[in-house]
mmCIF file of the C-alpha atoms, coordinates in Angstrom:
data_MODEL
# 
_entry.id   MODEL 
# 
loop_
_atom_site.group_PDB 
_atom_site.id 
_atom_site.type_symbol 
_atom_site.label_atom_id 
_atom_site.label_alt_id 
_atom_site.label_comp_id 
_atom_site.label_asym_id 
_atom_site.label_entity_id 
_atom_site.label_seq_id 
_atom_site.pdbx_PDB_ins_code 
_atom_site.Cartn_x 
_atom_site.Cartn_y 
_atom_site.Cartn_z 
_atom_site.occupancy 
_atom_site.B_iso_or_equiv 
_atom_site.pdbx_formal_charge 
_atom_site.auth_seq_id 
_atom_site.auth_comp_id 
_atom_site.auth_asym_id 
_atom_site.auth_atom_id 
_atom_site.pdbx_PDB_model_num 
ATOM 1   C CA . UNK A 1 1   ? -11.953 -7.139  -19.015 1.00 0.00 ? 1   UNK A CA 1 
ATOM 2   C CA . UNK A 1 2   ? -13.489 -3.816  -17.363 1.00 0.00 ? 2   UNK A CA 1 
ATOM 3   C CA . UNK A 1 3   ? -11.737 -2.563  -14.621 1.00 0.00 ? 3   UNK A CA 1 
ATOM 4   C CA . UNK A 1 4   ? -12.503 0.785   -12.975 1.00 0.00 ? 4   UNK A CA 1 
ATOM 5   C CA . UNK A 1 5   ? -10.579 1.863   -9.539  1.00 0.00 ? 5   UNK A CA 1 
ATOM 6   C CA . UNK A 1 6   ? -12.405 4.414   -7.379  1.00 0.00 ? 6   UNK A CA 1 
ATOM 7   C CA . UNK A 1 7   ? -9.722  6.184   -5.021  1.00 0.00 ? 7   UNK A CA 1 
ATOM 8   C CA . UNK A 1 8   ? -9.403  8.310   -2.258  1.00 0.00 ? 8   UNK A CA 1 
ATOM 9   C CA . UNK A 1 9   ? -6.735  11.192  -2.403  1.00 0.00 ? 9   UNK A CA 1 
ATOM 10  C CA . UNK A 1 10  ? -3.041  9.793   -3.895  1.00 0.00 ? 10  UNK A CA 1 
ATOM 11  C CA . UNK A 1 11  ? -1.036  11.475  -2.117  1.00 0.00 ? 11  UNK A CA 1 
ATOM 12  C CA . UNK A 1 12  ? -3.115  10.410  1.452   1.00 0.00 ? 12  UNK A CA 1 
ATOM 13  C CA . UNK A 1 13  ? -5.006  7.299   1.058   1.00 0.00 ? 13  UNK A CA 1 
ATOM 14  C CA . UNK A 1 14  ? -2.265  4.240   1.412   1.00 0.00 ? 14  UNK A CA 1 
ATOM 15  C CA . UNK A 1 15  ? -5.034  1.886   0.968   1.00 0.00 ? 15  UNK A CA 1 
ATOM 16  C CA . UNK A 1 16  ? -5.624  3.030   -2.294  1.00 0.00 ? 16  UNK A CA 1 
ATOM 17  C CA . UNK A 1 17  ? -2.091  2.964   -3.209  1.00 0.00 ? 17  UNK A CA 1 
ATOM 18  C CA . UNK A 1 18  ? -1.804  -0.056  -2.837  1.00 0.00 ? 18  UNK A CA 1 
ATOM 19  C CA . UNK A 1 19  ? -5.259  -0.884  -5.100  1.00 0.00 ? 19  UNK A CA 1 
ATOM 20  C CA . UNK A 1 20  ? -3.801  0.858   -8.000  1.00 0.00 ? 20  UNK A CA 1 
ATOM 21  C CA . UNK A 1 21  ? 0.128   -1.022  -7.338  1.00 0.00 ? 21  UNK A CA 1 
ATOM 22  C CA . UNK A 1 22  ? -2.107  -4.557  -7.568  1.00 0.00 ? 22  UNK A CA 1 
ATOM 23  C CA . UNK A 1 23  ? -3.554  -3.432  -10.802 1.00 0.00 ? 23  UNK A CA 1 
ATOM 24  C CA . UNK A 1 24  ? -0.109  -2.127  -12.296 1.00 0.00 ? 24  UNK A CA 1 
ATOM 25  C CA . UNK A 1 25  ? 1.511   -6.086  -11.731 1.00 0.00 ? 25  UNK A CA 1 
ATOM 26  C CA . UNK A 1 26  ? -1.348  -7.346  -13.812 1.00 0.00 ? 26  UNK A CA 1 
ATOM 27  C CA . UNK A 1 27  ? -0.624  -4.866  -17.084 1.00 0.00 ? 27  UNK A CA 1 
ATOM 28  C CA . UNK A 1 28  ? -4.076  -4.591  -17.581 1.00 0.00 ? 28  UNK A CA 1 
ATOM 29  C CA . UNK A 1 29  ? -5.731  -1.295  -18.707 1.00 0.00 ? 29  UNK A CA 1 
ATOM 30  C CA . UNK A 1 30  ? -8.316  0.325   -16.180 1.00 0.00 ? 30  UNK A CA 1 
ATOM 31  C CA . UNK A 1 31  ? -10.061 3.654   -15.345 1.00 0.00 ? 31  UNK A CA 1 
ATOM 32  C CA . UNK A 1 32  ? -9.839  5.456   -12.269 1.00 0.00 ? 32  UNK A CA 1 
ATOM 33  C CA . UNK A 1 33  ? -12.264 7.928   -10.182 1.00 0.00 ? 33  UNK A CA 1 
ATOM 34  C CA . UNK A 1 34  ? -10.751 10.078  -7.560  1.00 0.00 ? 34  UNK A CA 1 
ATOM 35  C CA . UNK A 1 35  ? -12.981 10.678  -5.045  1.00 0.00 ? 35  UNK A CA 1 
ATOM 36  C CA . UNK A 1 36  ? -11.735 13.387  -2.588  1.00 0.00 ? 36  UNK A CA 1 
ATOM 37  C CA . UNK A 1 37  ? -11.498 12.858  1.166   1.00 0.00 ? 37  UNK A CA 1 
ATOM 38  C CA . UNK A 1 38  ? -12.445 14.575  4.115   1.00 0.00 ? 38  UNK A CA 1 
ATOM 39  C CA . UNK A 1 39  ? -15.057 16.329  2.532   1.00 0.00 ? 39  UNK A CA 1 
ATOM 40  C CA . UNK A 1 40  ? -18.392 17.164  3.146   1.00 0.00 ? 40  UNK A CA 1 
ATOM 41  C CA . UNK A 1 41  ? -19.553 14.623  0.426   1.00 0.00 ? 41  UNK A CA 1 
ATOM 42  C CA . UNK A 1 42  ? -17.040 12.318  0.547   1.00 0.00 ? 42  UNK A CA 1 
ATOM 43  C CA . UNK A 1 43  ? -19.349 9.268   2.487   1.00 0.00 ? 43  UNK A CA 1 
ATOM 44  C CA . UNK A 1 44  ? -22.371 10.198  0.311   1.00 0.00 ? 44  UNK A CA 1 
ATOM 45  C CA . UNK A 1 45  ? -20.545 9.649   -2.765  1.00 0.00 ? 45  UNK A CA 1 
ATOM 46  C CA . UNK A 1 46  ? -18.303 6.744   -1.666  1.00 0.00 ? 46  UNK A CA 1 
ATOM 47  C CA . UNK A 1 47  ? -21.837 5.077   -0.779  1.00 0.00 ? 47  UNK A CA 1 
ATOM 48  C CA . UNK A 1 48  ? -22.933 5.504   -4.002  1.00 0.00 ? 48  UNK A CA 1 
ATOM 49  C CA . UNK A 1 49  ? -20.356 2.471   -5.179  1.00 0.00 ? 49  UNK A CA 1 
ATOM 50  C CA . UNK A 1 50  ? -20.245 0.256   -2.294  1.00 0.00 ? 50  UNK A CA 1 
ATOM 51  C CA . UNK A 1 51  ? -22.111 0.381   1.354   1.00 0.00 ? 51  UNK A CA 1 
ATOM 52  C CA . UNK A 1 52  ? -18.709 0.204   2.923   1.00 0.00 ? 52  UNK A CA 1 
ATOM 53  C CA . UNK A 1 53  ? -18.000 3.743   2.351   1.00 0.00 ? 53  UNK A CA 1 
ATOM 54  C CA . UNK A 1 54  ? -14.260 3.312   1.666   1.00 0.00 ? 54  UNK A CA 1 
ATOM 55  C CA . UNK A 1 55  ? -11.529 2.974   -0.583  1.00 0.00 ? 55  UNK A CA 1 
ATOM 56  C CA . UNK A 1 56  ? -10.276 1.719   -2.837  1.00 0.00 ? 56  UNK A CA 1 
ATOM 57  C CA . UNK A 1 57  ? -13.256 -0.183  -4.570  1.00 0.00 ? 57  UNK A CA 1 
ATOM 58  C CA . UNK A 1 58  ? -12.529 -2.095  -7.789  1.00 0.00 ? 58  UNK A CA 1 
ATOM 59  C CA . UNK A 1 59  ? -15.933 -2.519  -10.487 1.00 0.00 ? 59  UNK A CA 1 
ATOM 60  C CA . UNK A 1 60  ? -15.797 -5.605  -12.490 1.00 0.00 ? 60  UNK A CA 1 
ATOM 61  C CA . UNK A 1 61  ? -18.093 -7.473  -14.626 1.00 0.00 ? 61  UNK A CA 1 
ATOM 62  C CA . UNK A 1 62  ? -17.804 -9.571  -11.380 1.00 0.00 ? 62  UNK A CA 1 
ATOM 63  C CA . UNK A 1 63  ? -19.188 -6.887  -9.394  1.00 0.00 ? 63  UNK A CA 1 
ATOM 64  C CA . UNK A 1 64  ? -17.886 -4.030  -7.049  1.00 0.00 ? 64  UNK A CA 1 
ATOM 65  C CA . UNK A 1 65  ? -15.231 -5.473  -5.118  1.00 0.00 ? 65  UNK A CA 1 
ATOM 66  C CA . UNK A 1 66  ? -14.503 -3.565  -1.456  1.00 0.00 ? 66  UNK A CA 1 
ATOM 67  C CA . UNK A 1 67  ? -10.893 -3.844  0.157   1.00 0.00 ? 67  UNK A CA 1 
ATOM 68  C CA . UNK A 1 68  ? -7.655  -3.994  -1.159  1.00 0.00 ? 68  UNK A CA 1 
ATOM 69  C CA . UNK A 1 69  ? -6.863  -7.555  0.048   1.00 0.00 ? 69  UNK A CA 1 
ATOM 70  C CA . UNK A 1 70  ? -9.787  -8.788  -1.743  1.00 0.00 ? 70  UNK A CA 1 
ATOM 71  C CA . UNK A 1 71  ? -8.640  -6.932  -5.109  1.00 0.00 ? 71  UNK A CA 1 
ATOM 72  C CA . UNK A 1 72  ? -5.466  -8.244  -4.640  1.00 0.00 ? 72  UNK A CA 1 
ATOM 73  C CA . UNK A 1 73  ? -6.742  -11.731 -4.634  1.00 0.00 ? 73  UNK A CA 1 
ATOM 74  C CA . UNK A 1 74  ? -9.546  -10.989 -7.298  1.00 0.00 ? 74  UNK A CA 1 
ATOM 75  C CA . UNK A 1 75  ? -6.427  -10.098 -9.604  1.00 0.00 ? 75  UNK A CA 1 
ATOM 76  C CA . UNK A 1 76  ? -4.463  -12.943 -8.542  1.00 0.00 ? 76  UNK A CA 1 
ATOM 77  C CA . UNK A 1 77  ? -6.817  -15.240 -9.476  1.00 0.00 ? 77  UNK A CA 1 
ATOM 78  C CA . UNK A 1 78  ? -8.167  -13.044 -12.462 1.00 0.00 ? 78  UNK A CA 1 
ATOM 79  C CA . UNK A 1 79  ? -4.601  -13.188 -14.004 1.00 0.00 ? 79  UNK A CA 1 
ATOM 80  C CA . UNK A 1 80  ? -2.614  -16.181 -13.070 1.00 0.00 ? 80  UNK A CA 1 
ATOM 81  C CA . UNK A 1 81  ? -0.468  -15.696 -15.688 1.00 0.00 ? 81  UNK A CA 1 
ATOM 82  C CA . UNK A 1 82  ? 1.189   -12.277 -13.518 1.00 0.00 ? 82  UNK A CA 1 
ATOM 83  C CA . UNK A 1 83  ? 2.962   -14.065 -11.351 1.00 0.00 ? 83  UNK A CA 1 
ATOM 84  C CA . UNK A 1 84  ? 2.012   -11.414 -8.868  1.00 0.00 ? 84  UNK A CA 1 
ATOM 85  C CA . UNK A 1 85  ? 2.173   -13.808 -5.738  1.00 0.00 ? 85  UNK A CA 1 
ATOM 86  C CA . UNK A 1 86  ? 5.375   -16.044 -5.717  1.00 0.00 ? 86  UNK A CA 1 
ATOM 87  C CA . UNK A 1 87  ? 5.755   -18.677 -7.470  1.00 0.00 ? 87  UNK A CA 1 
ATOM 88  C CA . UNK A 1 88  ? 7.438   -21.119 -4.911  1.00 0.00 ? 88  UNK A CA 1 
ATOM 89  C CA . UNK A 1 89  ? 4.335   -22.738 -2.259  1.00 0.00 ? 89  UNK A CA 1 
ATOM 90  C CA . UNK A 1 90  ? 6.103   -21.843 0.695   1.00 0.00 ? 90  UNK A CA 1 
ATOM 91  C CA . UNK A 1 91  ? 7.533   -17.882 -0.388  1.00 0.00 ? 91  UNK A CA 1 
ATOM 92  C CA . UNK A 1 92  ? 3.520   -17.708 -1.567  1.00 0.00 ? 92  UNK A CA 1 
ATOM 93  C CA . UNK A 1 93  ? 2.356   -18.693 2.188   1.00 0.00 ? 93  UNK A CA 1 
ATOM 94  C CA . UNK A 1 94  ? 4.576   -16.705 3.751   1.00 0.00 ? 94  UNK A CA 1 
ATOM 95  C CA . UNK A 1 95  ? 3.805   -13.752 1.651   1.00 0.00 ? 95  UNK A CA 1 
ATOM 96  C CA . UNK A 1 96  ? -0.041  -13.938 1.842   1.00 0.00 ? 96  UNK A CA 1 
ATOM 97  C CA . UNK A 1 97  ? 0.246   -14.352 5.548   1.00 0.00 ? 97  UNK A CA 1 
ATOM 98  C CA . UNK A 1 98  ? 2.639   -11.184 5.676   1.00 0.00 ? 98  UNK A CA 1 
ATOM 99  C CA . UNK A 1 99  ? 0.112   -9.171  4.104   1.00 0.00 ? 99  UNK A CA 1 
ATOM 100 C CA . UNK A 1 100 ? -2.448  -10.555 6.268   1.00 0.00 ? 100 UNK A CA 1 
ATOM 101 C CA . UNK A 1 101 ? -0.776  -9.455  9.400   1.00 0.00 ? 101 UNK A CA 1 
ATOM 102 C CA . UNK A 1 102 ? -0.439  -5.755  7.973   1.00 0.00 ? 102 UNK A CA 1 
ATOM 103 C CA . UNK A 1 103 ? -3.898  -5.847  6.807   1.00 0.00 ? 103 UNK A CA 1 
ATOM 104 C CA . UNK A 1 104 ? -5.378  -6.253  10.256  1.00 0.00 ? 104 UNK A CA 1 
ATOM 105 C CA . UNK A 1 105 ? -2.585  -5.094  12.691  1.00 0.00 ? 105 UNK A CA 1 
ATOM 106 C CA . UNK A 1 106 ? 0.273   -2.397  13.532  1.00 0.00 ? 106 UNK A CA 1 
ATOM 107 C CA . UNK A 1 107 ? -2.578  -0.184  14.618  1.00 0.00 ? 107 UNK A CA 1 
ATOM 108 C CA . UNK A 1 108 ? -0.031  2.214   16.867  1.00 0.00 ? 108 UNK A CA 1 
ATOM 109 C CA . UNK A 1 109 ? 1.922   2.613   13.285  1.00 0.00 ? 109 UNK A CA 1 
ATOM 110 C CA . UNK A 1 110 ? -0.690  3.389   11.324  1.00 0.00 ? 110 UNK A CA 1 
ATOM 111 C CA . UNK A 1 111 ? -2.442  5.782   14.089  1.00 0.00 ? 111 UNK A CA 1 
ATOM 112 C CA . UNK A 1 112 ? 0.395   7.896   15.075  1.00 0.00 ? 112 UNK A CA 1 
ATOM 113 C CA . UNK A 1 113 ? 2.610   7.628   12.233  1.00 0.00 ? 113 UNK A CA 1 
ATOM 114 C CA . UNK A 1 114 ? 0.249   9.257   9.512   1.00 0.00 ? 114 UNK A CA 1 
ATOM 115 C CA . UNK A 1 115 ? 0.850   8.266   6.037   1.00 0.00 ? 115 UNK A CA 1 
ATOM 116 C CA . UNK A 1 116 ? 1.322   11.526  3.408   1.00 0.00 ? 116 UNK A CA 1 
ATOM 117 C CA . UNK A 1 117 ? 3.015   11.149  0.667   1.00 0.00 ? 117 UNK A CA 1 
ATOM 118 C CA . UNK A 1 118 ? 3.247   15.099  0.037   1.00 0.00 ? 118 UNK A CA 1 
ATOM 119 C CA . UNK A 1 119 ? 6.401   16.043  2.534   1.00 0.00 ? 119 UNK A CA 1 
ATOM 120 C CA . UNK A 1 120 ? 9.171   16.572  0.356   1.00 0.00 ? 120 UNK A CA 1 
ATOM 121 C CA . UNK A 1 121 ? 11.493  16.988  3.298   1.00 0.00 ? 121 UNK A CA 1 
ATOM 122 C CA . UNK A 1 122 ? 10.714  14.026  6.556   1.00 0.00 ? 122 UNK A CA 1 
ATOM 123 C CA . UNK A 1 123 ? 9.311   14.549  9.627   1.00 0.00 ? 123 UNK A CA 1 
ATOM 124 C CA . UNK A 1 124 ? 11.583  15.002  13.076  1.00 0.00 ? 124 UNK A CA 1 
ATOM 125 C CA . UNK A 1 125 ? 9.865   11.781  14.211  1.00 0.00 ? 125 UNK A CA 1 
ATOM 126 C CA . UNK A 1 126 ? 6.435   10.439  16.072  1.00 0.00 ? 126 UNK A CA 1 
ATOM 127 C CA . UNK A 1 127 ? 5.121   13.691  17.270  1.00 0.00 ? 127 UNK A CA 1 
ATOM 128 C CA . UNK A 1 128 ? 7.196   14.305  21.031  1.00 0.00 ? 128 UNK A CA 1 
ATOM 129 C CA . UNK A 1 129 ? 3.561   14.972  22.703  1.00 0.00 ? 129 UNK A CA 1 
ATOM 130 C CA . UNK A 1 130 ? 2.196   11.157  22.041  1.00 0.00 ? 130 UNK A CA 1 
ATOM 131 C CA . UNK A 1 131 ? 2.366   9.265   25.259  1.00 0.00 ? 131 UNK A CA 1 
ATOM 132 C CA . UNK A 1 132 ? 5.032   7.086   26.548  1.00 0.00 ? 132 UNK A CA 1 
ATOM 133 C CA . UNK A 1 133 ? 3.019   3.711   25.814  1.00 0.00 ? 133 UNK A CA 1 
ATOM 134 C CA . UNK A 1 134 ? 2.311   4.590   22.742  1.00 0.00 ? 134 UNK A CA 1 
ATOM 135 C CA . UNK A 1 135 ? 5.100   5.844   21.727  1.00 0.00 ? 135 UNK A CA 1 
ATOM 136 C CA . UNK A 1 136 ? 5.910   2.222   22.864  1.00 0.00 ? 136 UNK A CA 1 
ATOM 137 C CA . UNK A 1 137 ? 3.165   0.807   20.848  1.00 0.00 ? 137 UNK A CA 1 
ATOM 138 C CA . UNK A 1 138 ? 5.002   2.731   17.488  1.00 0.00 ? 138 UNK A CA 1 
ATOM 139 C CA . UNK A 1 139 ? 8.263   0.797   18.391  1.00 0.00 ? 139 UNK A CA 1 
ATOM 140 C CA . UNK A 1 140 ? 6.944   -2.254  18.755  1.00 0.00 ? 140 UNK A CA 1 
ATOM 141 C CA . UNK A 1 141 ? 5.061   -2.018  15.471  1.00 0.00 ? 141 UNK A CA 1 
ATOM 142 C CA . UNK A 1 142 ? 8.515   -0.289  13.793  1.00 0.00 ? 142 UNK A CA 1 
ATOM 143 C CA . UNK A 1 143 ? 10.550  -3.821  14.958  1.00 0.00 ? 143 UNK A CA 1 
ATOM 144 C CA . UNK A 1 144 ? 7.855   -6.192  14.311  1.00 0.00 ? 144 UNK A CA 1 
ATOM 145 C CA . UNK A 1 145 ? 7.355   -4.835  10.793  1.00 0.00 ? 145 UNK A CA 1 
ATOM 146 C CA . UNK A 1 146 ? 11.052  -5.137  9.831   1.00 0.00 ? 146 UNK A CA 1 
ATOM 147 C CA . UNK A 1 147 ? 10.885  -8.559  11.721  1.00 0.00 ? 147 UNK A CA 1 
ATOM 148 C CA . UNK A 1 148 ? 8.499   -9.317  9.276   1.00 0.00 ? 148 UNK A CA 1 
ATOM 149 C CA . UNK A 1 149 ? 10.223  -8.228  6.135   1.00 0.00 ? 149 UNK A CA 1 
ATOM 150 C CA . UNK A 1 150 ? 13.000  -10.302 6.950   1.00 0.00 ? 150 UNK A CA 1 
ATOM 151 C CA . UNK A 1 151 ? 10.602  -13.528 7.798   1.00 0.00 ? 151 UNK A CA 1 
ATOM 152 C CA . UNK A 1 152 ? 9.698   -12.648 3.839   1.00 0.00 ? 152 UNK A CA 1 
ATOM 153 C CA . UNK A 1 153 ? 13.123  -12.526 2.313   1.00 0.00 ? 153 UNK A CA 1 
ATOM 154 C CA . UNK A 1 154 ? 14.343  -15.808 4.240   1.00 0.00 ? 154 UNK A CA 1 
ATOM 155 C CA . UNK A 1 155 ? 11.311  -16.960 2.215   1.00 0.00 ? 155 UNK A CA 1 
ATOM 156 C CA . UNK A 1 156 ? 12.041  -15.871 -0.469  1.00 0.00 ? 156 UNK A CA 1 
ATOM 157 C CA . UNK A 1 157 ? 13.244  -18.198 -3.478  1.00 0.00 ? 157 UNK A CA 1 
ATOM 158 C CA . UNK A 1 158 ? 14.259  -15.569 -6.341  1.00 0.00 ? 158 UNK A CA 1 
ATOM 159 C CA . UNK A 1 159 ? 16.722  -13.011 -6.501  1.00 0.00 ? 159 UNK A CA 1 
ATOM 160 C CA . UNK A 1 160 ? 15.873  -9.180  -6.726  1.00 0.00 ? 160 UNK A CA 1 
ATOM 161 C CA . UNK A 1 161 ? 15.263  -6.130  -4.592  1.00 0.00 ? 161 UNK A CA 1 
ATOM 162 C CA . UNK A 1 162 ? 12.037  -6.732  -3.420  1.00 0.00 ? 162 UNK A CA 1 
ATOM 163 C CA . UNK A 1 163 ? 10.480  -9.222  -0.543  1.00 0.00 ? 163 UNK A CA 1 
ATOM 164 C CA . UNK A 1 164 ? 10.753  -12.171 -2.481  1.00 0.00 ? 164 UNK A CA 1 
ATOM 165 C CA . UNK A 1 165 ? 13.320  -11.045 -5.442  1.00 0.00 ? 165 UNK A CA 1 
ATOM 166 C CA . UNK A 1 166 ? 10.848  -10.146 -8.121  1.00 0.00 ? 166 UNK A CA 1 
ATOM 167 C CA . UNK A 1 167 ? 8.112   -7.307  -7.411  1.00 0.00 ? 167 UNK A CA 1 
ATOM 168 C CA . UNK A 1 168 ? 4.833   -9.473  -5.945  1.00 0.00 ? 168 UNK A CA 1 
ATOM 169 C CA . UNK A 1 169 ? 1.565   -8.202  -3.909  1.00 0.00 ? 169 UNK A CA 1 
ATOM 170 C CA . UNK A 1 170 ? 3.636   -8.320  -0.287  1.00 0.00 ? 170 UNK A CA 1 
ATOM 171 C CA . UNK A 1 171 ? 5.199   -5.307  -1.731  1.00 0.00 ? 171 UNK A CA 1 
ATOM 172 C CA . UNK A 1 172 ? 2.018   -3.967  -3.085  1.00 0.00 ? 172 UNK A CA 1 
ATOM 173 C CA . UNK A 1 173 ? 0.981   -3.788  0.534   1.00 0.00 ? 173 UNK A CA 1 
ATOM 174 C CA . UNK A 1 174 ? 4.183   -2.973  2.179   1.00 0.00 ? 174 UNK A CA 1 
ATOM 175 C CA . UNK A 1 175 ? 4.913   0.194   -0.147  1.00 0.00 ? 175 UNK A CA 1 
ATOM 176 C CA . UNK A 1 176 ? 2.698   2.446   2.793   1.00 0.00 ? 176 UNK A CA 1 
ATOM 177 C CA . UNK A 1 177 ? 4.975   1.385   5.402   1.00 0.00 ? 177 UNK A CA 1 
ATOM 178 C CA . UNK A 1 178 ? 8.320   2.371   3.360   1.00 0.00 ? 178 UNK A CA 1 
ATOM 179 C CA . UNK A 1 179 ? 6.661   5.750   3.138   1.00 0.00 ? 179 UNK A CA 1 
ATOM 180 C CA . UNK A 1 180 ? 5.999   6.062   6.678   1.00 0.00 ? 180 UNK A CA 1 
ATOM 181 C CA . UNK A 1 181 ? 9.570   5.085   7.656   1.00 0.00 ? 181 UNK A CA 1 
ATOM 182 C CA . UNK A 1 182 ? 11.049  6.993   5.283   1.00 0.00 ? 182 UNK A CA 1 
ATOM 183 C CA . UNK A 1 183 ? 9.019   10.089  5.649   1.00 0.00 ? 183 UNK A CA 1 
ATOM 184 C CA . UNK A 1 184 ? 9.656   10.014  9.630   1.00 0.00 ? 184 UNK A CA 1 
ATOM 185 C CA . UNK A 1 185 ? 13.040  9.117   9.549   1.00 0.00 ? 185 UNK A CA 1 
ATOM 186 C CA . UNK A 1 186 ? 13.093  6.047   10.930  1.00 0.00 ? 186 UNK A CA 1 
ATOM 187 C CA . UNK A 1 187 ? 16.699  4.225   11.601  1.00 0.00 ? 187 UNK A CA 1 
ATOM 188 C CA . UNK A 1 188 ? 17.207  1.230   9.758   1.00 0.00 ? 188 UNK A CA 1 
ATOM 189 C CA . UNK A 1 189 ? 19.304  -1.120  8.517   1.00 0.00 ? 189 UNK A CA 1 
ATOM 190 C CA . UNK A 1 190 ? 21.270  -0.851  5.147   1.00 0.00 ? 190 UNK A CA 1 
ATOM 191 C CA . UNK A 1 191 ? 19.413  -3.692  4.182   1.00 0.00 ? 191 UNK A CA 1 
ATOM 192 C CA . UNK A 1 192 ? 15.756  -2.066  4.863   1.00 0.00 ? 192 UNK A CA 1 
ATOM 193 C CA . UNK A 1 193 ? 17.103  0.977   4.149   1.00 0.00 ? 193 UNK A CA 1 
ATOM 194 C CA . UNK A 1 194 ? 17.938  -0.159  0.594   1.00 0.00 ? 194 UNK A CA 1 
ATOM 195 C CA . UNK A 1 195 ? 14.617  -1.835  0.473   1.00 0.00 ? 195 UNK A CA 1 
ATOM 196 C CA . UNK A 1 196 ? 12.519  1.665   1.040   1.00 0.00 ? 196 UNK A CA 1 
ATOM 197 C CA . UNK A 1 197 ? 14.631  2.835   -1.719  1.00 0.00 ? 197 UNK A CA 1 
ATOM 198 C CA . UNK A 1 198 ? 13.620  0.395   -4.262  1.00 0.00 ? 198 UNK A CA 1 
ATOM 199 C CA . UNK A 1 199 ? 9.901   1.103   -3.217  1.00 0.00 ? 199 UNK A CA 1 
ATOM 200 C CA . UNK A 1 200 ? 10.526  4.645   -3.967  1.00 0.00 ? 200 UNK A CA 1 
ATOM 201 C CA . UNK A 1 201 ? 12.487  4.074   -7.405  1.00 0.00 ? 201 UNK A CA 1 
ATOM 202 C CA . UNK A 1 202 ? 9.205   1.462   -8.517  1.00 0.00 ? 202 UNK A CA 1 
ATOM 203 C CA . UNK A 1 203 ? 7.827   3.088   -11.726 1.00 0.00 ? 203 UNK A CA 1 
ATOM 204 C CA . UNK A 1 204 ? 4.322   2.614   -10.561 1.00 0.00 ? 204 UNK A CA 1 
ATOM 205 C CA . UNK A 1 205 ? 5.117   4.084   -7.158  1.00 0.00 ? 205 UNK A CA 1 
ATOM 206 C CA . UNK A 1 206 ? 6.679   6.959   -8.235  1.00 0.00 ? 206 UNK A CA 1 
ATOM 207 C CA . UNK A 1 207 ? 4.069   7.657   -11.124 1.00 0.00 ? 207 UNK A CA 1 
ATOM 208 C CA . UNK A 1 208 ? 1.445   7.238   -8.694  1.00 0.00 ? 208 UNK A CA 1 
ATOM 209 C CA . UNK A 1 209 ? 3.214   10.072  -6.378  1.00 0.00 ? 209 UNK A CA 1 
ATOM 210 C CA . UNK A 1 210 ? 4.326   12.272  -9.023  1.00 0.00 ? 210 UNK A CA 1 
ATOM 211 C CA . UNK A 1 211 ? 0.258   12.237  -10.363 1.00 0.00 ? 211 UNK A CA 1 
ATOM 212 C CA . UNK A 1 212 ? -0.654  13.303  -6.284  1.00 0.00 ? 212 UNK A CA 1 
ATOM 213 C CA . UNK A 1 213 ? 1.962   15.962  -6.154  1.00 0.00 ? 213 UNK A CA 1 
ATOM 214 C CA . UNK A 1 214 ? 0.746   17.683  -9.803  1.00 0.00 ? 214 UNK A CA 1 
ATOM 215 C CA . UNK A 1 215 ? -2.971  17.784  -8.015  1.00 0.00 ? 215 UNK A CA 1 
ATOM 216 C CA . UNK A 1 216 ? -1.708  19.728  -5.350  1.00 0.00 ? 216 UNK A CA 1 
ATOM 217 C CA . UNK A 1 217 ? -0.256  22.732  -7.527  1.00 0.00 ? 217 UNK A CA 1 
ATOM 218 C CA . UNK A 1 218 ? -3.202  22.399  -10.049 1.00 0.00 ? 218 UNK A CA 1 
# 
């Protein structure tokens, strides 16, 4: 099978991240095409490969596929044999709807809590000059999410480090949110804390940073 990942910047684009952590749980080979962000030809040559102008795209012999949840479910289905939702009906339910919810919510997260995988040392916190309600919004989305990583491991029917024991795609598309919380030093439990640690010590997570880190002093 033919797999080629177009990607925004490693160390910046979480979406892609998490495109390139999918692929890793299948073993497959594929190529990849960094396409730098924030440039002034970054939409013209993102809408060469797909009209949605964003990353990370995945080109099969299926066709172009736009959005990380649908490439995570396009590799699912592609490689059943991966295990890479849970096994168990119920864990698998819980764990699709878990990436659901972070797929399409935690908005104050996301906007005022930046993901960049380049800081070697973490950020004081949410910047002190974001308003009160939104610095309210970030709190919410801080307990909900950790709410929510619980609801996964109550789920969960095998034993291991991650969300549901073994590695699956609810960690895939949790890994951006262990970098946030780790990078701005957000207080957690032992048992979180421990979980953003085995994030950080996953091979394909720390290859992928590693390869965004040796761009930067190229």
């Amino acid at each position: 099978m033919s797999l080629h990942l177009i990607i925004g910047d490693k160390l910046l684009s979480s979406w892609s991240l998490r495109g390139a952590l999918a692929l890793d749980l299948t073993g497959a080979s594929y190529t990849e095409e960094l396409i730098k962000l924030n440039q002034p030809d970054t939409r013209e040559r993102l809408l060469k490969h797909s009209p949605t102008g964003k990353v990370p795209l995945l080109k099969t012999e299926h066709g172009t596929i736009a959005d990380s949840l649908a490439i995570a479910e396009y590799l699912a289905e592609q490689f059943p044999d991966k295990g890479l939702w849970p096994k168990d009906t119920a864990a698998r339910a819980q764990a699709r709807s878990a990436c659901a919810q972070m797929h399409s919510g935690f908005f104050g997260m996301r906007g005022n809590m930046p993901f960049d995988l380049s800081h070697d040392a973490p950020l004081a916190s949410v910047p002190a000059d974001v308003p009160a309600d939104v610095q309210a919004d970030v709190q919410a989305d801080i307990e909900r999410m950790l709410a929510l990583w619980a609801e996964c491991r109550a789920a969960a029917t095998e034993t291991g480090p991650y969300l549901f024991g073994r590695v699956t795609l609810a960690d895939v598309f949790f890994a951006p949110i262990a970098v946030r919380l780790r990078t701005y030093q957000v207080k957690l439990s032992a048992v979180d804390a421990a979980y953003v640690e085995t994030i950080y010590q996953w091979p394909a997570f720390k290859a992928w940073q590693k390869a965004g880190l040796e761009e930067i002093e190229r």
